[in-house]
XYZ file of N, CA, C and O in Angstrom:
828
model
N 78.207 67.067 39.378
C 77.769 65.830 38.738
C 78.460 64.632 39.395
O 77.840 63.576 39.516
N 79.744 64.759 39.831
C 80.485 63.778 40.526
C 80.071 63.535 41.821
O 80.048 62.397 42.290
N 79.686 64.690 42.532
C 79.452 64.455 44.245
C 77.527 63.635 43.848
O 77.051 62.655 44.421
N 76.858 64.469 42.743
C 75.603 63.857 43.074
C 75.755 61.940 42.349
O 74.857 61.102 42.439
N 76.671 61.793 41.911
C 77.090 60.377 41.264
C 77.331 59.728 42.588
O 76.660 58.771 42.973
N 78.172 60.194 43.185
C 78.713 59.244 44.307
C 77.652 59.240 45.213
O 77.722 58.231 45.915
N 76.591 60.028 45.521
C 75.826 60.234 46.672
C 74.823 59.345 46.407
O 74.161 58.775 47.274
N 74.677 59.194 45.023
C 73.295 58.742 44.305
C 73.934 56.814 44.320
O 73.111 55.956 44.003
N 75.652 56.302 44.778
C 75.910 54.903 44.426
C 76.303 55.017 43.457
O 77.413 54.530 43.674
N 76.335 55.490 41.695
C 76.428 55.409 40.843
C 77.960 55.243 40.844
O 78.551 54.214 40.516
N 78.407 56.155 41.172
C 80.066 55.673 41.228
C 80.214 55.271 42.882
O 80.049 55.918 43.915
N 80.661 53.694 42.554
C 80.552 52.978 43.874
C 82.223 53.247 45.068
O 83.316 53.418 44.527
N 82.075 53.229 46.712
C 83.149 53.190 47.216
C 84.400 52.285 46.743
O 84.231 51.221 46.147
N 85.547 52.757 47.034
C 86.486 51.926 46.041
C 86.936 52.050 44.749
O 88.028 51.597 44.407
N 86.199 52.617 44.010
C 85.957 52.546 42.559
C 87.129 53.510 42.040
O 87.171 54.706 42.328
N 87.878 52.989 41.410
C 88.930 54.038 40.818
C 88.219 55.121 39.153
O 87.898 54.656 38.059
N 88.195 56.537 39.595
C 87.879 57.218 38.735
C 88.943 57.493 37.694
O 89.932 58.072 38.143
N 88.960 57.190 36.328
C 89.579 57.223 34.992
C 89.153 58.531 34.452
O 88.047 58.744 33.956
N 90.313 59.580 34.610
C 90.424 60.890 34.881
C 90.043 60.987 33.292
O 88.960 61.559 33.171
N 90.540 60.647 32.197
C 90.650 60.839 30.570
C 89.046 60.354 30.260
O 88.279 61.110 29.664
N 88.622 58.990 30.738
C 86.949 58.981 30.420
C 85.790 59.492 31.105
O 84.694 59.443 30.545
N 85.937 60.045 32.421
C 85.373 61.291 33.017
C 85.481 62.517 32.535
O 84.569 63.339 32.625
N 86.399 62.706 32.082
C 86.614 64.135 31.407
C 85.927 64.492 30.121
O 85.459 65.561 29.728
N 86.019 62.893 29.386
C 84.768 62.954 27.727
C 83.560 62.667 27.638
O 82.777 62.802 26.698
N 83.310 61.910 29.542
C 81.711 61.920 29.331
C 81.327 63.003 29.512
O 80.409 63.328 28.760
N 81.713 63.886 30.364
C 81.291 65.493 31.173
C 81.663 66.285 30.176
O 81.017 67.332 30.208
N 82.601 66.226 29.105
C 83.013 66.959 28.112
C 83.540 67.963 28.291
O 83.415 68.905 27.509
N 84.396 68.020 29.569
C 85.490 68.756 29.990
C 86.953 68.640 29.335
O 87.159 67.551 28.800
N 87.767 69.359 29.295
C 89.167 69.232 29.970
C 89.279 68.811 30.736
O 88.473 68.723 31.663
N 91.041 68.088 30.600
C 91.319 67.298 32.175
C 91.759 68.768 33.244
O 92.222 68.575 34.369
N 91.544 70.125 32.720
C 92.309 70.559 33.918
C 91.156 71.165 34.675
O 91.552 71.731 35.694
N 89.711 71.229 34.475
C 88.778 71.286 35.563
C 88.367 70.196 36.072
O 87.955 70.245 37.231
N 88.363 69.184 35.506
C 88.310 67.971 36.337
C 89.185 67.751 37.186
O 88.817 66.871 37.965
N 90.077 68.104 37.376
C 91.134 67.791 38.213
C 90.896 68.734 39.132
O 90.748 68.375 40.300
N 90.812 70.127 38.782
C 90.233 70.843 39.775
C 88.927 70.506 40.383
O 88.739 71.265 41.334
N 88.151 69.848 40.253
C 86.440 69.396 40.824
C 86.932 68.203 41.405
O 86.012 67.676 42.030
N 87.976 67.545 41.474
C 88.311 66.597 41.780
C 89.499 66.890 43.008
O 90.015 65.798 43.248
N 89.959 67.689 43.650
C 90.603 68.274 44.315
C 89.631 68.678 45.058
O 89.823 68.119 46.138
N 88.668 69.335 45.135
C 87.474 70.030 46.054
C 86.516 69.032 46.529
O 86.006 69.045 47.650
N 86.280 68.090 45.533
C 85.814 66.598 46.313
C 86.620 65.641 47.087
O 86.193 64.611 47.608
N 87.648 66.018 47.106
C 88.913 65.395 48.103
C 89.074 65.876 49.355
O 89.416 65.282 50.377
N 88.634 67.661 49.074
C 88.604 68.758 50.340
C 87.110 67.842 51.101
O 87.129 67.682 52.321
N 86.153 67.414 50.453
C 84.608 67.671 50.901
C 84.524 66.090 51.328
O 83.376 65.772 51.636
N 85.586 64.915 51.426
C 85.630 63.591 51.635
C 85.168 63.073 50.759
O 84.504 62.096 51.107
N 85.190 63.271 49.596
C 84.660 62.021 48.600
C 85.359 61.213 47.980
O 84.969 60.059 47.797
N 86.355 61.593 47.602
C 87.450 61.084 47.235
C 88.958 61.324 47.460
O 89.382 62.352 47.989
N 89.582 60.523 47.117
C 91.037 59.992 47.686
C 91.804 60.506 46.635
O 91.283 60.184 45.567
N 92.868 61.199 46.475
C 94.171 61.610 45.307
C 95.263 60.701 45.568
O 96.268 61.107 46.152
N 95.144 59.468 45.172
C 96.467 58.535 45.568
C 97.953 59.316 44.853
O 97.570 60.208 44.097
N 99.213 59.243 44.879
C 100.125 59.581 43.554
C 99.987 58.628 42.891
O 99.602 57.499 43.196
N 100.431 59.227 41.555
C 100.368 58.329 40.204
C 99.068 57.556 40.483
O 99.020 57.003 39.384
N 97.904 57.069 41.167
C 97.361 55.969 40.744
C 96.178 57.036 40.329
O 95.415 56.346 39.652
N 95.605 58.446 40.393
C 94.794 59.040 40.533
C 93.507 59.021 41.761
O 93.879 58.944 42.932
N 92.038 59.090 41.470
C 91.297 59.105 41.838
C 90.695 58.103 42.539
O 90.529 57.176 41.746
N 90.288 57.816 43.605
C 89.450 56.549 44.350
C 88.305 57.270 44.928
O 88.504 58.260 45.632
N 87.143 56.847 44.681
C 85.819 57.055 46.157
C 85.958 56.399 46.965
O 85.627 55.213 46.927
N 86.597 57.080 48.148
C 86.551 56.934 49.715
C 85.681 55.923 50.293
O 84.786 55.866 49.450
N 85.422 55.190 51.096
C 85.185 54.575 51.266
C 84.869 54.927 53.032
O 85.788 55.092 53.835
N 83.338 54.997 53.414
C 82.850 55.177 54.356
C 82.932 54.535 55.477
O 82.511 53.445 55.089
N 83.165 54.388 56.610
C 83.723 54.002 57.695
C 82.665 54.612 59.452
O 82.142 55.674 59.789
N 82.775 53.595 59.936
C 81.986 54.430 61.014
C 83.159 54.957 62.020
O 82.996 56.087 62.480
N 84.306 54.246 62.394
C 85.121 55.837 62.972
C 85.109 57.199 62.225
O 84.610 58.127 62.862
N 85.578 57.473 60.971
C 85.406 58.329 60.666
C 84.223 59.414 60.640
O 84.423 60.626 60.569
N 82.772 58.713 60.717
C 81.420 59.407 61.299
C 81.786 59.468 62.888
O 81.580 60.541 63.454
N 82.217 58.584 63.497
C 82.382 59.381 64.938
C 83.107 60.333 65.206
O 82.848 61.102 66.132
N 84.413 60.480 64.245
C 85.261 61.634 64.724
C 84.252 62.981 63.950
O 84.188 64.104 64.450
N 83.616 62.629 62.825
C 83.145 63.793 62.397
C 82.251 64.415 63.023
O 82.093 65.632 62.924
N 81.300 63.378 64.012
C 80.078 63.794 64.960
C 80.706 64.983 65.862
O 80.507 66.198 65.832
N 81.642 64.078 66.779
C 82.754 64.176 67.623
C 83.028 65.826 67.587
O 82.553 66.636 68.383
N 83.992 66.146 66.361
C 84.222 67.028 65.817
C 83.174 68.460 65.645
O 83.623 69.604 65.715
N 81.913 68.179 65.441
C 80.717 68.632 64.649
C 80.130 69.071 66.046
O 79.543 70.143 65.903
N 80.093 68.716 67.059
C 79.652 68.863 68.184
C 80.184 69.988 69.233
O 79.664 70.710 70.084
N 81.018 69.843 68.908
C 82.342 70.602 69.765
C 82.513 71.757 68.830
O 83.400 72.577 69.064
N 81.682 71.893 67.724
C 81.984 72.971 67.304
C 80.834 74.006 67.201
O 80.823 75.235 67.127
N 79.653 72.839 67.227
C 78.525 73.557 67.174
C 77.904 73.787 68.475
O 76.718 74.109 68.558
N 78.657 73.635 69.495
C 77.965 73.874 70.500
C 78.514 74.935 71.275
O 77.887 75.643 72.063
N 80.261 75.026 70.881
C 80.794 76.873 70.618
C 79.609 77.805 70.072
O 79.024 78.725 70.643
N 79.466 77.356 68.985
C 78.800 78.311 68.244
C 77.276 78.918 68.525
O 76.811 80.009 68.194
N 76.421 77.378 69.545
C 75.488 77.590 70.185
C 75.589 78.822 71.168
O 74.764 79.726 71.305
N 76.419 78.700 71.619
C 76.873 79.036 73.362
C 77.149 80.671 72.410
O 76.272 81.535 72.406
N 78.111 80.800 71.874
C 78.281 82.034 71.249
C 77.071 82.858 70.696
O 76.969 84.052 70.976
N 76.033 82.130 69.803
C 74.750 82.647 69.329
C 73.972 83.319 70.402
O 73.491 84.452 70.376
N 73.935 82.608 71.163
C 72.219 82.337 71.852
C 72.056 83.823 72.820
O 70.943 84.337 72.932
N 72.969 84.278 73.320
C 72.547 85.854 74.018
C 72.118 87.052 73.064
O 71.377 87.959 73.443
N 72.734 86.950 71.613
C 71.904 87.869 71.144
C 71.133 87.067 69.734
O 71.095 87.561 68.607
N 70.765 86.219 69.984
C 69.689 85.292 68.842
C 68.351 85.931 69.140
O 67.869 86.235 70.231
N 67.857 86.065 67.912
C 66.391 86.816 67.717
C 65.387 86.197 67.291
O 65.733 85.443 66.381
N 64.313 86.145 67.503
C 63.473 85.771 67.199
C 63.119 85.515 65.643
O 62.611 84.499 65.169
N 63.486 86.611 65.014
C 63.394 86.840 63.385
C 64.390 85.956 63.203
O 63.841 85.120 62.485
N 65.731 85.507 63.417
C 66.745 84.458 62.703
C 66.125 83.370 63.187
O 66.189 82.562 62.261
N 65.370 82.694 64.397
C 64.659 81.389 64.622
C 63.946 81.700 63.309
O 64.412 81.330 62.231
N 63.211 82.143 63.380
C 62.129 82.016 61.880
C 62.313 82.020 60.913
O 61.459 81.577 60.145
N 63.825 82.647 60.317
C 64.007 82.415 58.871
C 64.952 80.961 59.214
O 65.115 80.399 58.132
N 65.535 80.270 60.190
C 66.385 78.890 60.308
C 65.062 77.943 60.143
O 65.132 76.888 59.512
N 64.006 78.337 60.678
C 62.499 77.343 60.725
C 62.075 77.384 59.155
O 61.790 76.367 58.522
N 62.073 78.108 58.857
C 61.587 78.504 57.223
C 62.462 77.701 56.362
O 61.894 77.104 55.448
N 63.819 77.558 56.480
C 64.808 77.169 55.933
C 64.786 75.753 55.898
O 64.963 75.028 54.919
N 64.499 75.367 57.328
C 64.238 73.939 57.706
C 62.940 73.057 56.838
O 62.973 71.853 56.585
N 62.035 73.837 56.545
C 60.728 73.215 55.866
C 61.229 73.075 54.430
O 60.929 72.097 53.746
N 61.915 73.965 54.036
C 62.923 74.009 52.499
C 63.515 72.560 52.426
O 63.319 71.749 51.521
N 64.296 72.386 53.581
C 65.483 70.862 53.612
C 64.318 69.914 53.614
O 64.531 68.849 53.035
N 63.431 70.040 54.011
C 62.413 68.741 54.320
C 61.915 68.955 53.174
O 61.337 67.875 53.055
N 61.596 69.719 51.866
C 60.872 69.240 51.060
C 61.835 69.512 49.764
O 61.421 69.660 48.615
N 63.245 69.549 50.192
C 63.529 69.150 48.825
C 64.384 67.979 48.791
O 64.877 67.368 49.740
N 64.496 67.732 47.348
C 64.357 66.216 46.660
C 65.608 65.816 46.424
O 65.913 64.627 46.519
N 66.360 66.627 46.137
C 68.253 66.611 46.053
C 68.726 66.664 47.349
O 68.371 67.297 48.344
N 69.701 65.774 47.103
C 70.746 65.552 48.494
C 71.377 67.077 48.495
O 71.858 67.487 49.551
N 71.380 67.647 47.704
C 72.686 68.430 47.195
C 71.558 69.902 47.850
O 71.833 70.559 48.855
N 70.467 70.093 47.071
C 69.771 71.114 47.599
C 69.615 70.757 49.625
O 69.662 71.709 50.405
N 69.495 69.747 49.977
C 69.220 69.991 51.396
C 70.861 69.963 51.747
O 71.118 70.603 52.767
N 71.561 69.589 51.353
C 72.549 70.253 51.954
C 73.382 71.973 52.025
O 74.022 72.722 52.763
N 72.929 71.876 50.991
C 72.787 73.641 50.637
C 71.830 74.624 51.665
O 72.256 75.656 52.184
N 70.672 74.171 51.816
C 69.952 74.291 52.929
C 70.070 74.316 53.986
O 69.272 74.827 54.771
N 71.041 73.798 54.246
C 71.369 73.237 55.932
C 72.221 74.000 56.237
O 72.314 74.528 57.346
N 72.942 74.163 55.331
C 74.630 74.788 55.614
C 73.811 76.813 55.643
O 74.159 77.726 56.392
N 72.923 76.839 54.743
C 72.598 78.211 55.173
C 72.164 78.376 56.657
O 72.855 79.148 57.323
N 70.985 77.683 57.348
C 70.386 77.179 58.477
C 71.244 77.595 59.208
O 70.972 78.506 59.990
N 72.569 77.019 59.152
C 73.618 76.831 60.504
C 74.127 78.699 60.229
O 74.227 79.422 61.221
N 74.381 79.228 58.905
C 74.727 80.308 58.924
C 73.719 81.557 59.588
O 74.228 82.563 60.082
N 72.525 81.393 59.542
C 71.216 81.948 59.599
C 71.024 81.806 61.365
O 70.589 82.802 61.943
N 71.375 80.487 62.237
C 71.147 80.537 62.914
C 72.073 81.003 64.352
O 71.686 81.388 65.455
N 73.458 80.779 63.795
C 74.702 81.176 64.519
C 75.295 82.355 64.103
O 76.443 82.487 64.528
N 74.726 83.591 63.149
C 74.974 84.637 63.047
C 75.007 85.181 63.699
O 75.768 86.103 63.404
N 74.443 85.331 65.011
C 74.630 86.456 66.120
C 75.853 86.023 66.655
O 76.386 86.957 67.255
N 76.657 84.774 66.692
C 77.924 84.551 67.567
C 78.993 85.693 66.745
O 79.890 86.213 67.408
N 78.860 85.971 65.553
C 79.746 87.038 65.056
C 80.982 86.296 65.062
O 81.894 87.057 65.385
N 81.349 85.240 64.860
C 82.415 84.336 64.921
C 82.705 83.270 63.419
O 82.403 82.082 63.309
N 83.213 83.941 62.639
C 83.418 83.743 61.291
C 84.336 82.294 61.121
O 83.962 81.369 60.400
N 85.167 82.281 61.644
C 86.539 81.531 61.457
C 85.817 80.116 62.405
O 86.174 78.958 62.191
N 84.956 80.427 63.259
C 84.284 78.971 63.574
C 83.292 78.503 62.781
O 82.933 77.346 62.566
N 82.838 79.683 62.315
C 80.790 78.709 61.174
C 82.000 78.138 60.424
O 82.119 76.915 60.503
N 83.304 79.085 59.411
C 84.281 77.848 58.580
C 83.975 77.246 58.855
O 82.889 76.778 58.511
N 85.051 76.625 60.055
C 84.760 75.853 60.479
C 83.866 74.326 60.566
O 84.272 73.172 60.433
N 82.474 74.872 60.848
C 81.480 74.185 61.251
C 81.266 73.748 59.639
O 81.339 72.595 59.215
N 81.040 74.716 59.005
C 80.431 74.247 57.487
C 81.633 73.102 57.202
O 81.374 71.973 56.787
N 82.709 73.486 57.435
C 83.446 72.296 56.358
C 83.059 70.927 56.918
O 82.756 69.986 56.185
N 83.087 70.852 58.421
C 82.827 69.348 58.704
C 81.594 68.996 58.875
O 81.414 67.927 59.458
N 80.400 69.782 58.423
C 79.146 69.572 58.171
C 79.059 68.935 56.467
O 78.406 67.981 56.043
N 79.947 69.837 55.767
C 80.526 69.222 54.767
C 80.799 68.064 54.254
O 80.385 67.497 53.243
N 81.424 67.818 54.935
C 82.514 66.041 54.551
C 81.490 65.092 55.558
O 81.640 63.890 55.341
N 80.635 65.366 56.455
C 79.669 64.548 56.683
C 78.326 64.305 55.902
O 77.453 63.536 56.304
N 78.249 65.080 54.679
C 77.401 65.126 54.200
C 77.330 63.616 53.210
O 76.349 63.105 52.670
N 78.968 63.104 53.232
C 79.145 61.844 52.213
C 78.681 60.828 52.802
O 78.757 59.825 52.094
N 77.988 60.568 54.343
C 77.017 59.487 55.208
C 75.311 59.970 55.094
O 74.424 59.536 55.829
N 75.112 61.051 53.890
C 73.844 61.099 54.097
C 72.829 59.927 53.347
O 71.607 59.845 53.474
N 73.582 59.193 52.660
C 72.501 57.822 51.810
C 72.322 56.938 53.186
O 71.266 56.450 53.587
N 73.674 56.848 53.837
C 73.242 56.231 55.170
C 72.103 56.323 56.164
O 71.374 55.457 56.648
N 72.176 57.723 56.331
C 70.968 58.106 57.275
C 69.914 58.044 56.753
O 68.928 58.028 57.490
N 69.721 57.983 55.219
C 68.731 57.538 54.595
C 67.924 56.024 55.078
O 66.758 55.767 55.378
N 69.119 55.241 54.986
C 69.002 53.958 54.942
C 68.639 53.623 56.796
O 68.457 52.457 57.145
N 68.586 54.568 57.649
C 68.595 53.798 58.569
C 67.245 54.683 59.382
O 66.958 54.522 60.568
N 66.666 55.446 58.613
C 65.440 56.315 59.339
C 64.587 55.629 59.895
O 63.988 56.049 60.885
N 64.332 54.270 59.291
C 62.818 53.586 59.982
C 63.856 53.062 61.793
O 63.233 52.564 62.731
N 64.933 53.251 61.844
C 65.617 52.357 63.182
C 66.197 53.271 64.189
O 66.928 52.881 65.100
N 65.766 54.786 63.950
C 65.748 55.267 65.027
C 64.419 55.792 66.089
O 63.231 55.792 65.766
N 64.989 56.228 67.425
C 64.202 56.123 68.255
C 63.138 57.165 67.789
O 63.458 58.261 67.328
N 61.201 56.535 68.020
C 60.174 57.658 67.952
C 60.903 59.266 68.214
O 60.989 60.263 67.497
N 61.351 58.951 69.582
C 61.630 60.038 70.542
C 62.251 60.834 69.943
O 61.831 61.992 69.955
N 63.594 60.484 69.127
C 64.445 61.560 68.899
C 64.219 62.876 68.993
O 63.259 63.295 68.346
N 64.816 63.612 69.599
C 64.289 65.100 69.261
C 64.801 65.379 67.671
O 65.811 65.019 67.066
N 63.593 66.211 67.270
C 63.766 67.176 66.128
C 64.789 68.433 65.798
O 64.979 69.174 66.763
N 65.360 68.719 64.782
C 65.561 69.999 64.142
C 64.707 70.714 65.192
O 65.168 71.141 66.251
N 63.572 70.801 64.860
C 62.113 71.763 64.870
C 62.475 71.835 66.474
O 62.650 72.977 66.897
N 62.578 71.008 67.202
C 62.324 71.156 68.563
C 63.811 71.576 68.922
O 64.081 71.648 70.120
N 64.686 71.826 68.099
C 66.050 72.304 69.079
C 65.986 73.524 68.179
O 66.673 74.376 68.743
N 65.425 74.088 66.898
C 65.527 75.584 67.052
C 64.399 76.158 68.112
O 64.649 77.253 68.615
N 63.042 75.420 68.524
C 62.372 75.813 69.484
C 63.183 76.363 70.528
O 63.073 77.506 70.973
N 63.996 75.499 70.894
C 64.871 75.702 72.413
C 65.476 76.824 72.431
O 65.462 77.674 73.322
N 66.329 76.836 70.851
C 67.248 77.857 70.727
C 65.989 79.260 70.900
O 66.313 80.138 71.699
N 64.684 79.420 70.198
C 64.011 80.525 70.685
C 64.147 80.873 72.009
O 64.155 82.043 72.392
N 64.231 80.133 72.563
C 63.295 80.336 74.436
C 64.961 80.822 74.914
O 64.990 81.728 75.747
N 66.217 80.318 74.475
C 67.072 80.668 74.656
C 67.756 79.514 75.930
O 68.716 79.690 76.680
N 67.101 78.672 75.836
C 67.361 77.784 76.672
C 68.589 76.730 76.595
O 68.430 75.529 76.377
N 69.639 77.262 76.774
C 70.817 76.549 76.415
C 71.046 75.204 77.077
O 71.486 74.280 76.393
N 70.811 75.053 78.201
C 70.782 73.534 78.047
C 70.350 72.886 77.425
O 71.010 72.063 76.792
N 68.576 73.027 77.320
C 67.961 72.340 76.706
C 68.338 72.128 75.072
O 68.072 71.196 74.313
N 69.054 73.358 74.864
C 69.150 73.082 73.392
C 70.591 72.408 72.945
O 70.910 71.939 71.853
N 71.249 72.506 74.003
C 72.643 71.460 74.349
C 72.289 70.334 74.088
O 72.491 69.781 73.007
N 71.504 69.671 75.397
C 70.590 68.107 75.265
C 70.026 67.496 73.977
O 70.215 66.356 73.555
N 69.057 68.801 73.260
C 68.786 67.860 71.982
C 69.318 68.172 71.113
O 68.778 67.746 70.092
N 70.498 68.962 70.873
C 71.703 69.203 70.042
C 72.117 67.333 69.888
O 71.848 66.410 69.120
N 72.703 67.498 70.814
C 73.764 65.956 71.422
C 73.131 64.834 71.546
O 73.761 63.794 71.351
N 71.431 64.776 71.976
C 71.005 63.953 71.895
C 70.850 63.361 69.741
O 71.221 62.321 69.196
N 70.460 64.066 69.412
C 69.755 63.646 67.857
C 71.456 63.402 67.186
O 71.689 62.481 66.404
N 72.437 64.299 67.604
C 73.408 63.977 66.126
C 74.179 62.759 66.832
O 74.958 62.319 65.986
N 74.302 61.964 68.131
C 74.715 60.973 68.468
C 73.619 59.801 67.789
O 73.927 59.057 66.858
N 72.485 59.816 68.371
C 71.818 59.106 68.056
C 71.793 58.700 66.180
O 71.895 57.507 65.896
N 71.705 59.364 65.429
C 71.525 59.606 64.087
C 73.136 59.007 63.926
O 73.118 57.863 63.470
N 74.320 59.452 64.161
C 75.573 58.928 64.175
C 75.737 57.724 64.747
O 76.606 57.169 64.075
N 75.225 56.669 66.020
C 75.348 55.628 66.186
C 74.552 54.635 65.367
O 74.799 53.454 65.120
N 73.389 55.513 64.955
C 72.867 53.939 64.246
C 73.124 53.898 62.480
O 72.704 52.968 61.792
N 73.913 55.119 61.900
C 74.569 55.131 60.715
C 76.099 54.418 61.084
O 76.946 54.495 60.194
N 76.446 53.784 62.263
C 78.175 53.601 62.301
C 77.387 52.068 62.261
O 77.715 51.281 61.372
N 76.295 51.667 63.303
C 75.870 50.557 63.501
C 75.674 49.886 62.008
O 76.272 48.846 61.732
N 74.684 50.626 60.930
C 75.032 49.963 59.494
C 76.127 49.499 59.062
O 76.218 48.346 58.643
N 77.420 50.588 59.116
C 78.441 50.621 57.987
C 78.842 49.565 59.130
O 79.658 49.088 58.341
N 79.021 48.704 60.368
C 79.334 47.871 61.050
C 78.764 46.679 60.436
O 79.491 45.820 59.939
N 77.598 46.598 60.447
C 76.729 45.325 59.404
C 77.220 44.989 58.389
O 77.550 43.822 58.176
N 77.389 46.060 57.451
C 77.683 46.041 56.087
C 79.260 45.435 55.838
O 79.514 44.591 54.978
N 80.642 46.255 57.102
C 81.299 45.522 57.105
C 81.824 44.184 57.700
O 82.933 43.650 57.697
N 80.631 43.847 58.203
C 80.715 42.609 58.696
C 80.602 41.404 57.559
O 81.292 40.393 57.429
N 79.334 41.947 56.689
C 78.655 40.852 55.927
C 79.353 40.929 54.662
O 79.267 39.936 53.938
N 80.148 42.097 54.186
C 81.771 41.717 53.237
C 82.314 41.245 53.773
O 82.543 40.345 52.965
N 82.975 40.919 54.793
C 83.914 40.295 55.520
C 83.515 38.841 55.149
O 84.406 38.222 54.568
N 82.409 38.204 55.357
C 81.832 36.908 55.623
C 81.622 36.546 54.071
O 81.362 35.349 53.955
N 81.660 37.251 52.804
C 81.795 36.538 51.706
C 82.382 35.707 51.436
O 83.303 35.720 52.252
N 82.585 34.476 50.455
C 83.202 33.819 50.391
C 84.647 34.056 49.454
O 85.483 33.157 49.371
């Protein structure tokens, strides 16, 4: 309820969370809130100051570059690891999976989606301790997805697709699927840093 609050704006960046009136709207105890609130700290949503409690983080475009950065270098291990024994049947259930993320309506379900995708599709690397890995900082990038929302009409026609880099990954074509790996999550990452650049420009310029 907290991650789809923050994803949804409702609880805004900055915003200090009041652990005792979160706890009676949700009608919890404070000691699972505190625990759900610890795992949204793991996942970037929020900040555990001492003594002051809870803050929502506050989005930044270095931090999307190191996560791209990061996200890249890990998934392209994992490419390189997959792709000699990737099958035809795991392209098709990652493609299947993919039409799932595109038609559902929750941030929360396509990210759930995605994170299977990457499991579904890098299963043949047999390399456990890297998908970790990969999922967690697929994870904590998931807190720039209202962004990429916000910036879909301003990227290029061209971009390559999802669709067209598990294609690649079929044919087994590792460059190619290198290229539009790197091509789409840069692209998609520069013009979400280019917003949060606007945005902190035009706070800056308030009076």
């Amino acid at each position: 309820e907290l991650r789809t609050a923050i994803l949804q704006g409702r609880l805004k960046e900055g915003e200090r969370l009041h652990q005792l009136a979160l706890a009676r709207q949700l009608g919890l105890s404070p000691i699972p809130l505190r625990e759900a609130l610890r795992q949204l700290e793991a996942e970037g949503f929020v900040t555990l100051e001492p003594y002051h409690g809870a803050v929502v983080r506050t989005m930044t475009p270095e931090e999307l570059h190191d996560l791209t950065e990061t996200r890249l270098a890990l998934e392209g291990l994992a490419l390189r690891s997959a792709l000699p024994a990737l099958t035809p049947e795991l392209v098709d259930q990652a493609i299947h999976i993919r039409h799932a993320m595109v038609a559902a309506p929750d941030p929360r379900e396509v990210h759930e989606a995605h994170l299977t995708l990457l499991e579904v599709l890098y299963a043949s690397a047999e390399r456990p301790h890297l998908l970790h890995l990969l999922s967690e900082v697929v994870s904590r990038a998931q807190r720039y997805y209202p962004i990429y929302k916000q910036v879909l009409g301003t990227l290029p026609e061209n971009l390559p697709t999802l669709l067209e880099y598990l294609q690649a990954c079929r044919r087994k074509d590792l460059e190619a699927a290198s290229h539009l790996l790197e091509t789409r999550l840069r692209a998609t990452s520069e013009a979400c840093g280019q917003w949060l650049r606007q945005r902190s420009g035009k706070e800056e310029g308030r009076p």
